[in-house]
Coordinates of C-alpha atoms in Angstrom, one line a residue:
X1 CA -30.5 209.6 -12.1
X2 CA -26.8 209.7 -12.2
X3 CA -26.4 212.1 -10.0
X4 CA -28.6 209.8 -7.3
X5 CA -26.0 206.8 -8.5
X6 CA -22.9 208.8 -7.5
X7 CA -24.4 209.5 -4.4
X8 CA -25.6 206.0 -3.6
X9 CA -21.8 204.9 -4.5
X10 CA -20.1 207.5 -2.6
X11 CA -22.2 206.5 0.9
X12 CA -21.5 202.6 0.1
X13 CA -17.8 203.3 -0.5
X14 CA -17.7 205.7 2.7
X15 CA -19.8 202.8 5.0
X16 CA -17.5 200.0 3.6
X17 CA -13.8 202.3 4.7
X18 CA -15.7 203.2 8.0
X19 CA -16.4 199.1 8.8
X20 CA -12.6 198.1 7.4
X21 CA -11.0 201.2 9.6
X22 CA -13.4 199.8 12.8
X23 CA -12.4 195.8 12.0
X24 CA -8.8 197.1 12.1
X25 CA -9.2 199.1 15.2
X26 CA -10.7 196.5 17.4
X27 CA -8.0 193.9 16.1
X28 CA -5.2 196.5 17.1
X29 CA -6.7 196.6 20.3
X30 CA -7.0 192.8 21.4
X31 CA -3.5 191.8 20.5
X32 CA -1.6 194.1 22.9
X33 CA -4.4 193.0 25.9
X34 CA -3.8 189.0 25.4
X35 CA -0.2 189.4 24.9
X36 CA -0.3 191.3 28.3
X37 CA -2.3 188.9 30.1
X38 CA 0.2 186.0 28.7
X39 CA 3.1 188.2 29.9
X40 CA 1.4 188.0 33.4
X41 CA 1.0 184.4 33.9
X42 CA 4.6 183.8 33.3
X43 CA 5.9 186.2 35.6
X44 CA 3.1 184.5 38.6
X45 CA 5.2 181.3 37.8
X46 CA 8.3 181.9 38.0
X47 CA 8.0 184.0 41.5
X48 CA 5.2 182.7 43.3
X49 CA 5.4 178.9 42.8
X50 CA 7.2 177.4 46.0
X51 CA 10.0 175.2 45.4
X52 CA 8.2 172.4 47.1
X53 CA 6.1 171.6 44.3
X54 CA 9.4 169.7 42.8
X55 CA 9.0 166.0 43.2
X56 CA 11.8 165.2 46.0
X57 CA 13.3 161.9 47.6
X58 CA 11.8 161.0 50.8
X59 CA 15.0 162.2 52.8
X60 CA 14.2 165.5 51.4
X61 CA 10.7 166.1 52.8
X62 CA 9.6 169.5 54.5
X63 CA 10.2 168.7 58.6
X64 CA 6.9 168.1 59.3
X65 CA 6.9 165.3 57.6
X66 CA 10.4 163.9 58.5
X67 CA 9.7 164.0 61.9
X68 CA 6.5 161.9 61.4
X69 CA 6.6 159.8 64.7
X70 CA 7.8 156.4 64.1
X71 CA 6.6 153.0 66.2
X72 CA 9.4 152.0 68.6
X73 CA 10.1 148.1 68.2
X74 CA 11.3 145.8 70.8
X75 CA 15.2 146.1 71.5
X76 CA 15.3 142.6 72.7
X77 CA 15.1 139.3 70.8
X78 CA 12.8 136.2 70.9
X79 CA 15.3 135.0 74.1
X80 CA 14.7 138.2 75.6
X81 CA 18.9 139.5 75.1
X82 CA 20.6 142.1 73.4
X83 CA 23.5 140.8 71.8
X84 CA 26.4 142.3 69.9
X85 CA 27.3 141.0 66.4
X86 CA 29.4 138.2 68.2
X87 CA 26.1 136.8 69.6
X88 CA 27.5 138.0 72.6
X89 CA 24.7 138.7 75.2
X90 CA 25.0 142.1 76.4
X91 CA 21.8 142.7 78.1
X92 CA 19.0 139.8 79.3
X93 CA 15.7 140.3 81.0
X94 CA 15.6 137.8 83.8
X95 CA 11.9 137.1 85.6
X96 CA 11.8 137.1 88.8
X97 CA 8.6 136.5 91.3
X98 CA 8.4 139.9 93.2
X99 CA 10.1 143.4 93.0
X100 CA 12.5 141.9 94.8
X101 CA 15.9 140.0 92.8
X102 CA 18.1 137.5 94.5
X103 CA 22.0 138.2 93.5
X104 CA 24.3 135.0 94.4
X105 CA 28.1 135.4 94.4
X106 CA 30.7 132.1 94.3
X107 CA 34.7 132.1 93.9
X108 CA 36.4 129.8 91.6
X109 CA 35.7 126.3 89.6
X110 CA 37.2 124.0 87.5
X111 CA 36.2 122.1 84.8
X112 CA 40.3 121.1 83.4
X113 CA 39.7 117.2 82.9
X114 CA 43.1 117.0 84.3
X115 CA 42.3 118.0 87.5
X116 CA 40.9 115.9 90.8
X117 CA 37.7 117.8 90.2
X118 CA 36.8 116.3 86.4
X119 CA 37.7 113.1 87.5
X120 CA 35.3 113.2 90.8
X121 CA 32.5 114.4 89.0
X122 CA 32.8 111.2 86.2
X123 CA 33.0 109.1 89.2
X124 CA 30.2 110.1 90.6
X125 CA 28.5 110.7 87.7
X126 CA 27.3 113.9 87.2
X127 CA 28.2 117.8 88.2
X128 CA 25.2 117.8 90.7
X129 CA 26.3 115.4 92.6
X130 CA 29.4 117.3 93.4
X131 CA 27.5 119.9 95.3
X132 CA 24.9 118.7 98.6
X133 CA 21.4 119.5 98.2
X134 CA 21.2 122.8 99.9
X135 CA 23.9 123.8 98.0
X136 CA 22.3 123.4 94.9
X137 CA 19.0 124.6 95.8
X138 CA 20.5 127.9 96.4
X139 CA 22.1 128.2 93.2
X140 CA 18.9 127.8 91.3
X141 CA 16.4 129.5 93.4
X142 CA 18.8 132.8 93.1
X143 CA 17.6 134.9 90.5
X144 CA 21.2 135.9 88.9
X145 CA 24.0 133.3 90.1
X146 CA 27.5 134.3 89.5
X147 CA 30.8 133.0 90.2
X148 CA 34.7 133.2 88.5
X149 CA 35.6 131.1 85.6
X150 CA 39.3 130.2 86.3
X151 CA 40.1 128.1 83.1
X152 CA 39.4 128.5 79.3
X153 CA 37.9 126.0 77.1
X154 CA 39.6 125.3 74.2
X155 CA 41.5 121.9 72.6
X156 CA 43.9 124.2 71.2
X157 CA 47.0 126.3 72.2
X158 CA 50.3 125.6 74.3
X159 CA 50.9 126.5 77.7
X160 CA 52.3 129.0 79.0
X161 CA 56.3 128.6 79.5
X162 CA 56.9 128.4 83.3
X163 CA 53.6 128.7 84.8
X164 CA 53.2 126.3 87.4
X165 CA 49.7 125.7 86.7
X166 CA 47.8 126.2 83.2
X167 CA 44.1 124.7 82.9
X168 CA 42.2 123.8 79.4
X169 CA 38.8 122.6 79.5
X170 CA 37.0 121.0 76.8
X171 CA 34.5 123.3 75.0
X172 CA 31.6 120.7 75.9
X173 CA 32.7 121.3 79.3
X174 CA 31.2 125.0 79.5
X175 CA 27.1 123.2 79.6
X176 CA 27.9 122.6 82.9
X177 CA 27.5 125.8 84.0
X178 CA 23.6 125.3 83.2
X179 CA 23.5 122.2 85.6
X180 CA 24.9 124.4 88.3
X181 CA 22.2 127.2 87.9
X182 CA 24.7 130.0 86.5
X183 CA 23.9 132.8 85.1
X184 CA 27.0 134.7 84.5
X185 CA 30.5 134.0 85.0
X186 CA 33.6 136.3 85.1
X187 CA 36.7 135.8 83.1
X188 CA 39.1 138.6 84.6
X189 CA 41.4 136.4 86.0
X190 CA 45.3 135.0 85.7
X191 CA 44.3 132.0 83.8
X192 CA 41.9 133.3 81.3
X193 CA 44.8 132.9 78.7
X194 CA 46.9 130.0 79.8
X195 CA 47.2 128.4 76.2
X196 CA 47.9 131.3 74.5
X197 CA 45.6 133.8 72.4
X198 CA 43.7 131.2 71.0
X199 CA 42.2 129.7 74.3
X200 CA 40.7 133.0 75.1
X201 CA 39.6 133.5 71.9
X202 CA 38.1 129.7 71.8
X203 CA 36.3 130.4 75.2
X204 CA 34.6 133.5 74.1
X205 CA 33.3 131.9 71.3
X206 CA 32.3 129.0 73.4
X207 CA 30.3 131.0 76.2
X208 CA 28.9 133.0 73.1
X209 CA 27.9 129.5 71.8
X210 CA 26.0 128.5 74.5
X211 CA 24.4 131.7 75.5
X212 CA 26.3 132.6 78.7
X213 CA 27.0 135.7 79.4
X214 CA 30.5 136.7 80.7
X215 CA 32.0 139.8 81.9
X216 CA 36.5 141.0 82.0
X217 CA 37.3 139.3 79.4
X218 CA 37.2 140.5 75.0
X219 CA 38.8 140.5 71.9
X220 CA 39.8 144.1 72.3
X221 CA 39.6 146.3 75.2
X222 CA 36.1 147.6 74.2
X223 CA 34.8 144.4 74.5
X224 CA 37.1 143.2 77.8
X225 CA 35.5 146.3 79.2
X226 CA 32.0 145.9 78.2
X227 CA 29.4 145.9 81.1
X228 CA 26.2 143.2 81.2
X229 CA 23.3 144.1 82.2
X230 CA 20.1 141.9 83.5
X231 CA 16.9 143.1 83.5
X232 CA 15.5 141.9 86.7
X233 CA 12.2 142.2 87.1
X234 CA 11.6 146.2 87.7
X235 CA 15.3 146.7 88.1
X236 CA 18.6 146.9 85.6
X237 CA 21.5 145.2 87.2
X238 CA 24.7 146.0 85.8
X239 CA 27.7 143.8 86.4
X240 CA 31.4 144.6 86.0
X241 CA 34.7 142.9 86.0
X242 CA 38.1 143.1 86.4
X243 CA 41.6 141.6 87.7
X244 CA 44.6 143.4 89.6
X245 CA 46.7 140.2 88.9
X246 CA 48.8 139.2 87.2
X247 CA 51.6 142.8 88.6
X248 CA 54.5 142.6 86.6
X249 CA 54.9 144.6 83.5
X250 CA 54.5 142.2 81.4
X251 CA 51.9 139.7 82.8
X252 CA 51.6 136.1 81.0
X253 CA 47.8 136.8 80.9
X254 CA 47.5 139.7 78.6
X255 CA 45.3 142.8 79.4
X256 CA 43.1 143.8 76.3
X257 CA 44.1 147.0 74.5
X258 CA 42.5 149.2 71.6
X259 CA 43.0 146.4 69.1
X260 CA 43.8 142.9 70.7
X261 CA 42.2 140.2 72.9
X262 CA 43.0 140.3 77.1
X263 CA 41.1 141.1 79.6
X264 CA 40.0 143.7 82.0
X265 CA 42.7 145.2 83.7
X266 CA 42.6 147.7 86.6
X267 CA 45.6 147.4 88.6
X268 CA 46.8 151.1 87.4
X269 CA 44.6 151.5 84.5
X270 CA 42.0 153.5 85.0
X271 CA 38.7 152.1 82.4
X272 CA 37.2 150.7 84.8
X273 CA 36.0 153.6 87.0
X274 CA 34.4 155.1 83.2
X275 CA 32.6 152.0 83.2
X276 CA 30.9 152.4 86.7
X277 CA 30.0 155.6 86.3
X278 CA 28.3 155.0 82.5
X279 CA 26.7 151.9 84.2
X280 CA 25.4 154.2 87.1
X281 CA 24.3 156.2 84.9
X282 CA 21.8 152.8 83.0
X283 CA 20.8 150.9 85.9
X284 CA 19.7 150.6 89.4
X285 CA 22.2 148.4 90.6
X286 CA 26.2 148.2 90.0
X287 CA 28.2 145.5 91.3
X288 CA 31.8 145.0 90.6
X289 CA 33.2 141.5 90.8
X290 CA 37.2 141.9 91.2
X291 CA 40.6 139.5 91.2
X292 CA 42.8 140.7 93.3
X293 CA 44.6 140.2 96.3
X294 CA 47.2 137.6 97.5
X295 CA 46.6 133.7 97.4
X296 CA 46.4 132.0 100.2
X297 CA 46.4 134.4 103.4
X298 CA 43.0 136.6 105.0
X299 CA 45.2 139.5 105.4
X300 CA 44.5 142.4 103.0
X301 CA 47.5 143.2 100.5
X302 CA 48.5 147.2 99.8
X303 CA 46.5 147.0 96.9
X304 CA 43.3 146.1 98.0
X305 CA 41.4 148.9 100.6
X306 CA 42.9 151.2 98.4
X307 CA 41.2 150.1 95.7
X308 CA 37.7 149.6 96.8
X309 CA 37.7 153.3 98.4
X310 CA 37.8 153.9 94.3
X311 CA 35.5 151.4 93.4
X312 CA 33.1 152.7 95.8
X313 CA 33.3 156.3 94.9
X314 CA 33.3 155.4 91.5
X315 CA 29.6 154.6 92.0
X316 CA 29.9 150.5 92.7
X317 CA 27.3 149.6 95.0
X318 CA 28.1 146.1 95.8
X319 CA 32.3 144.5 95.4
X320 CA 32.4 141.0 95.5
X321 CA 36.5 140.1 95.3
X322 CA 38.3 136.6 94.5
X323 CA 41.9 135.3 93.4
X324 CA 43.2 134.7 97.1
X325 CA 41.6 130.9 97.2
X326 CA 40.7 131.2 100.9
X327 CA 38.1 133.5 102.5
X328 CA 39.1 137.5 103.7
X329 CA 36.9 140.1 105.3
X330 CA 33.9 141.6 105.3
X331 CA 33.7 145.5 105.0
X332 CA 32.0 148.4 104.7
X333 CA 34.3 151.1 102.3
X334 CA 32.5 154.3 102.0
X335 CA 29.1 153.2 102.5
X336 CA 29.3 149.9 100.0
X337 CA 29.3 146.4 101.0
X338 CA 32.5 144.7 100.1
X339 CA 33.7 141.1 100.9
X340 CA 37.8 140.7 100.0
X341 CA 37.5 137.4 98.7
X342 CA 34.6 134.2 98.4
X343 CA 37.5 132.1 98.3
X344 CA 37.5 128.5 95.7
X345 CA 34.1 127.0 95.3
X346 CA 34.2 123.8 93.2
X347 CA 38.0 124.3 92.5
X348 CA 40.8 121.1 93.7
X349 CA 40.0 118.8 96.5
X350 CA 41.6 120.6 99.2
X351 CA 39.3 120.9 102.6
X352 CA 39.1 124.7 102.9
X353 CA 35.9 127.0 104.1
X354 CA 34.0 128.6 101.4
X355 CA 31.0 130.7 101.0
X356 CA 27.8 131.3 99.2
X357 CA 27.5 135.5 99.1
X358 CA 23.5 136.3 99.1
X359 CA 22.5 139.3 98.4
X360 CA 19.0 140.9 97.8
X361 CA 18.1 143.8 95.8
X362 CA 14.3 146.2 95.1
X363 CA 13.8 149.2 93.7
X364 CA 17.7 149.6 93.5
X365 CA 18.5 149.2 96.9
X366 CA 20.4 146.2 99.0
X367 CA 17.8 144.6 101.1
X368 CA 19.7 142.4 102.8
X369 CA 23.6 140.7 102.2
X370 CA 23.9 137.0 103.8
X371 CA 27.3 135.4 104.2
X372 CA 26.2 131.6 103.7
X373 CA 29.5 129.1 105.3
X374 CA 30.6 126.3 103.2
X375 CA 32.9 123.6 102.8
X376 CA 34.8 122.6 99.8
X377 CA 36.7 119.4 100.6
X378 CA 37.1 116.1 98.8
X379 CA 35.7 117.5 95.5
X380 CA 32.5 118.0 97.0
X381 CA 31.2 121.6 98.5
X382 CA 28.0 122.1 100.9
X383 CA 26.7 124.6 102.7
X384 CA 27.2 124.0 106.7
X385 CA 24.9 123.7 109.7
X386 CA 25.3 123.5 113.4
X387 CA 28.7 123.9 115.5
X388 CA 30.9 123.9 111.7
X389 CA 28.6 126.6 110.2
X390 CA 28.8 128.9 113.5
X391 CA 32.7 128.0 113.4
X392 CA 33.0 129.6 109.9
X393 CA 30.8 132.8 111.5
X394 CA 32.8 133.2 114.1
X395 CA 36.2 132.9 112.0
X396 CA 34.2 135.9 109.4
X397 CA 33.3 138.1 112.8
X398 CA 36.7 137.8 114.2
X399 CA 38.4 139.3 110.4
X400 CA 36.0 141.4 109.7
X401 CA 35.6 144.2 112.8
X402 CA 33.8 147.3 110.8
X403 CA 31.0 145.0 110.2
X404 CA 28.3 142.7 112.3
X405 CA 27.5 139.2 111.4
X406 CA 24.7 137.4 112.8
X407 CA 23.7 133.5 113.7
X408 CA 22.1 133.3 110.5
X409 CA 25.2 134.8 108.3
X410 CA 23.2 138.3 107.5
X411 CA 25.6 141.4 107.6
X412 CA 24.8 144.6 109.2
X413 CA 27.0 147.2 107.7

């Protein structure tokens, strides 16, 4: 009996150390695995996990998402310009019926209240009927009409000491430009500054004020320098301007430089032949609109051919010239059309032959170039007809022997 207790004890004892050694065993076993497994995981994350997962700034995005394409938006505004932060128009699309774009060129006008021309046009009671019918019908059936603004507008300033003549128009003055059809006027000339700093100043502002835009004139060389260009139709049109005059070496009309107001000069400086070639470079068309010259006489100064050889192979495809007040020839100077000088338009009452330049443009090329006679006299300028008109022809022909002119006024170069 006691003997079959000891061994019933004995077994228990043995099973119960057999369990506790196997419960220790297994537990020994597990701990080493999990921690191993753990030890695993952390060593996935710290090498595998791309450093894109990092919340980033959009800048910061993998390329193919910066360069997501982006929707273009229209460079011009609602009145179809580009402007710069001046409000001056630097670019304007201008419609025009065909493929085809009609170019008009004029010389100089006056608007000085001082002046015979003011006082004609209060007479008679408006601008419009300053200029004859066919005259005017002209200006506003071209598609871009251009002529040289010889004054400033301002009320403020002095004149300049010594200068024979110094003109000042009202600001209110520069609408009339809109009565006569214009489009864009040039202020590289030797009276753009004739009271002082502040009149060219005032007239920037002005033209900017009234959303013309002008070319050879800025408040620092950059923008005395700056090109327009008008979106014609299928065609870019680029439009450049500069003077040769005043020539001493220090001219009362102050050229622009790096960091104050002037205009465009190009009598030796050498901007301007940069700014063809950019303007080759955006458009279809380049035309350079020039002051040079000497008043008063058709013969060509030592300045000029000179001059428009370099114009030309700067890339100019069309030179339209003024300052001299009375008409000079008609040329062609390495393949481009040039005419010296359109002479005064609407400027004193002085009788004196003028000109309407017509010249049309498609798919960048000159169609046709039309020398159009006029007469300035008595305040009042028309186109002519008949015997006067083919007088003026025959005067153009007889200066201008590189180049044919027909009955009708078109050029063959």
């Amino acid at each position: 009996m006691l003997r079959a207790f000891l061994v019933t004890l004995l077994i228990t004892l043995f099973a119960g150390a057999l369990a506790l050694f196997l419960l220790l065993f297994l537990d020994g076993e597990k701990e080493p695995e999990t921690k191993q497994d753990i030890s695993g995981i952390v060593q996935i994350e710290k090498e595998d996990i791309p450093a894109k997962t990092v919340s980033k700034e959009p800048e910061m995005l993998e390329p193919e998402t910066a360069e997501k394409p982006v929707k273009e938006t229209e460079p011009y505004d609602p009145g179809g310009c580009i402007r710069n932060e001046n409000g001056r128009i630097l670019e304007k699309k201008q419609a025009t019926e065909g493929d085809e774009a009609t170019l008009l060129f004029a010389g100089d006008i006056l608007f000085d209240d001082g002046y015979a021309m003011m006082g004609a046009m209060r007479q008679r009671g408006s601008i419009r009927a300053c200029f004859s019918e066919e005259t005017l019908w002209e200006m506003e059936q071209a598609d871009i009409f251009m002529l040289n603004n010889e004054f400033t507008y301002t009320n403020r300033g002095t004149p300049t000491p010594e200068k024979q003549f110094t003109f000042r128009a009202k600001p209110e003055n520069a609408a009339l430009l809109y009565e006569l059809g214009v489009d864009i006027v040039s202020l590289a000339n030797n009276h753009a500054y004739d009271y002082g700093e502040v009149s060219l100043l005032d007239s920037l502002t002005t033209l900017e004020g009234i959303d013309m835009p002008y070319v050879g004139a800025g408040r620092n060389l950059a923008e005395a320098s700056e090109t327009v260009y008008f979106q014609a139709g299928n065609q870019k049109i680029a439009f450049i301007s500069g003077t040769q005059i005043e020539r001493q070496s220090s001219p009362d009309t102050k050229g622009a430089t790096e960091n104050t107001p002037g205009v465009f000069r190009c009598l030796n400086e050498t901007e301007i032949f940069d700014r063809i070639a950019e303007a080759k470079t955006k458009s279809d068309f380049v035309v350079v609109y020039i002051h040079w010259g000497t008043e008063k006489t058709d013969q060509l100064d030592w300045a000029q051919p000179g001059m428009a050889k370099s114009l030309a192979e700067a890339g100019t495809d069309l030179i339209i010239g003024d300052h001299p007040h009375v008409l000079q020839p008609i040329a062609n100077v390495s393949g481009v059309p040039v005419i010296y000088s359109v002479g005064n338009y609407w400027f004193n009452s002085s009788t004196i032959n003028t000109c309407l330049v017509k010249v049309k443009i498609k798919d960048g090329k000159m169609q046709s170039f039309q020398f159009l006679p006029a007469l300035q006299s008595n305040c009042y300028t028309k186109l002519l007809t008949g015997a006067e008109k083919e007088a003026v022809l025959d005067y153009m022909r007889s200066i201008s022997g590189t180049v044919m002119i027909d009955a009708e006024g078109y050029v063959t170069f």
